[in-house]
Coordinates of C-alpha atoms in Angstrom, one line a residue:
X1 CA 83.9 -167.9 -14.8
X2 CA 86.4 -169.7 -12.6
X3 CA 88.8 -167.4 -10.6
X4 CA 91.4 -168.7 -8.3
X5 CA 91.3 -167.1 -4.7
X6 CA 94.6 -165.7 -5.1
X7 CA 93.7 -163.9 -8.4
X8 CA 90.8 -162.0 -6.8
X9 CA 93.0 -159.2 -5.3
X10 CA 95.0 -158.8 -8.5
X11 CA 92.4 -157.4 -10.8
X12 CA 89.8 -155.6 -8.7
X13 CA 88.3 -153.5 -11.5
X14 CA 87.4 -156.6 -13.5
X15 CA 86.2 -158.3 -10.4
X16 CA 83.7 -155.7 -9.5
X17 CA 82.0 -155.9 -13.0
X18 CA 80.4 -159.1 -11.7
X19 CA 77.5 -159.2 -9.3
X20 CA 77.3 -163.0 -8.6
X21 CA 79.9 -164.8 -6.6
X22 CA 80.0 -168.5 -5.7
X23 CA 82.4 -169.3 -3.0
X24 CA 82.5 -173.2 -2.3
X25 CA 84.6 -175.6 -0.4
X26 CA 85.5 -176.4 3.1
X27 CA 87.8 -173.4 3.8
X28 CA 85.1 -171.2 5.7
X29 CA 87.8 -168.7 6.8
X30 CA 88.9 -168.1 3.2
X31 CA 85.2 -167.7 2.0
X32 CA 84.7 -165.2 4.9
X33 CA 87.9 -163.3 3.9
X34 CA 86.8 -163.1 0.3
X35 CA 83.4 -161.8 1.4
X36 CA 85.0 -159.1 3.5
X37 CA 87.2 -158.3 0.5
X38 CA 84.2 -157.8 -1.8
X39 CA 82.4 -155.6 0.8
X40 CA 85.5 -153.4 1.2
X41 CA 85.9 -152.9 -2.5
X42 CA 82.1 -152.0 -2.9
X43 CA 82.3 -149.6 0.0
X44 CA 85.3 -147.9 -1.5
X45 CA 83.0 -147.1 -4.6
X46 CA 79.9 -146.2 -2.4
X47 CA 79.6 -146.2 1.4
X48 CA 75.8 -146.5 1.4
X49 CA 75.4 -150.4 1.3
X50 CA 72.7 -152.5 2.8
X51 CA 74.1 -155.9 3.9
X52 CA 71.6 -158.8 4.1
X53 CA 72.1 -162.5 4.9
X54 CA 69.9 -165.4 4.2
X55 CA 70.1 -169.3 4.4
X56 CA 69.0 -171.5 1.5
X57 CA 66.3 -173.1 3.7
X58 CA 64.7 -169.7 4.2
X59 CA 64.6 -169.0 0.6
X60 CA 63.2 -172.4 -0.4
X61 CA 60.5 -172.1 2.2
X62 CA 59.4 -168.7 0.8
X63 CA 61.1 -167.7 -2.5
X64 CA 59.3 -164.3 -2.4
X65 CA 61.8 -163.3 0.4
X66 CA 64.8 -163.2 -2.0
X67 CA 62.9 -161.6 -4.8
X68 CA 61.5 -158.9 -2.4
X69 CA 65.0 -158.2 -1.1
X70 CA 66.4 -158.1 -4.6
X71 CA 63.9 -156.0 -6.4
X72 CA 62.6 -153.6 -3.7
X73 CA 64.4 -150.3 -3.4
X74 CA 66.1 -149.1 -0.3
X75 CA 65.6 -145.8 1.4
X76 CA 69.1 -145.7 3.0
X77 CA 71.5 -147.4 0.6
X78 CA 72.4 -147.3 -3.1
X79 CA 73.7 -150.9 -3.2
X80 CA 73.0 -154.2 -1.5
X81 CA 75.1 -157.1 -0.8
X82 CA 73.1 -160.4 -0.3
X83 CA 74.9 -163.3 1.2
X84 CA 73.3 -166.8 0.9
X85 CA 74.7 -169.5 3.1
X86 CA 74.6 -173.2 2.7
X87 CA 73.7 -173.1 -1.0
X88 CA 73.0 -176.3 -2.9
X89 CA 71.7 -177.3 -6.3
X90 CA 68.2 -176.8 -5.0
X91 CA 68.5 -173.0 -5.3
X92 CA 69.7 -173.0 -8.9
X93 CA 66.3 -172.1 -10.5
X94 CA 65.9 -169.0 -8.2
X95 CA 69.5 -167.8 -8.7
X96 CA 69.1 -168.3 -12.6
X97 CA 65.9 -166.3 -12.7
X98 CA 67.5 -163.4 -10.8
X99 CA 70.6 -163.6 -13.0
X100 CA 68.6 -163.3 -16.1
X101 CA 67.2 -159.9 -14.9
X102 CA 70.7 -159.0 -13.8
X103 CA 69.8 -156.4 -11.1
X104 CA 72.3 -153.5 -10.9
X105 CA 73.8 -152.4 -7.7
X106 CA 73.0 -155.8 -6.0
X107 CA 75.8 -158.1 -5.2
X108 CA 75.1 -161.8 -4.4
X109 CA 77.8 -163.8 -2.5
X110 CA 76.7 -167.5 -2.3
X111 CA 78.5 -169.7 0.2
X112 CA 78.4 -173.4 -0.4
X113 CA 80.2 -176.6 0.9
X114 CA 82.1 -178.8 -1.4
X115 CA 80.4 -179.1 -4.8
X116 CA 81.0 -182.0 -7.1
X117 CA 82.1 -181.1 -10.7
X118 CA 78.6 -182.1 -12.1
X119 CA 76.9 -179.7 -9.6
X120 CA 74.3 -177.4 -11.4
X121 CA 75.1 -174.6 -9.2
X122 CA 78.9 -174.9 -9.8
X123 CA 78.4 -175.4 -13.6
X124 CA 76.1 -172.3 -13.7
X125 CA 78.7 -170.1 -12.1
X126 CA 81.6 -171.5 -14.0
X127 CA 80.1 -171.1 -17.5
X128 CA 78.4 -167.6 -17.2
X129 CA 80.5 -164.6 -18.1
X130 CA 79.2 -162.4 -15.4
X131 CA 79.6 -164.7 -12.6
X132 CA 82.7 -165.6 -10.5
X133 CA 83.2 -169.2 -9.0
X134 CA 86.0 -169.6 -6.5
X135 CA 87.0 -172.8 -4.8
X136 CA 88.0 -172.4 -1.2
X137 CA 89.7 -175.6 -0.2
X138 CA 92.1 -176.1 2.8
X139 CA 95.6 -175.2 2.1
X140 CA 98.2 -178.0 1.6
X141 CA 101.7 -177.9 3.1
X142 CA 103.1 -176.6 -0.3
X143 CA 100.6 -173.8 -0.3
X144 CA 101.5 -172.8 3.2
X145 CA 105.2 -172.9 2.4
X146 CA 104.7 -170.5 -0.6
X147 CA 102.6 -168.1 1.5
X148 CA 105.3 -168.1 4.3
X149 CA 108.1 -167.6 1.8
X150 CA 106.4 -164.7 0.2
X151 CA 105.5 -163.0 3.6
X152 CA 109.1 -163.4 4.7
X153 CA 110.4 -161.8 1.5
X154 CA 107.8 -159.0 1.6
X155 CA 109.0 -158.3 5.3
X156 CA 112.6 -158.4 4.3
X157 CA 113.2 -161.3 6.8
X158 CA 114.8 -163.6 4.1

């Protein structure tokens, strides 16, 4: 399902019903902010969270790593957030296999660079109902103008 970056903060209860998030594009700062927002929301529900990070290369070299992290229990936490960096279409089969079993209390945040419209990874996240796909592109001058205007109004400067 496609969700715009500015829509994420509007409907948080709906947002947390999903465990798979794809953040793609060139705006790394925005991707990082969204990841932190997801962490914050999950921590509000339950403070016992294990946070793990992997790169696609590590997973492709040994796919058992991701399966072990996903399906093994944790002694100290109730939930896990697994962030996968530098994802491409090469990882789609693994993500699809995990998605089919839909593990509860495990959240996947997948960072990717710009993905073409025909990307298998992007299509998977756009078409499934329990996945969220968000494009994180650099802001245009118009976008920045809108942000500035809303901040000025919010702080009673205008």
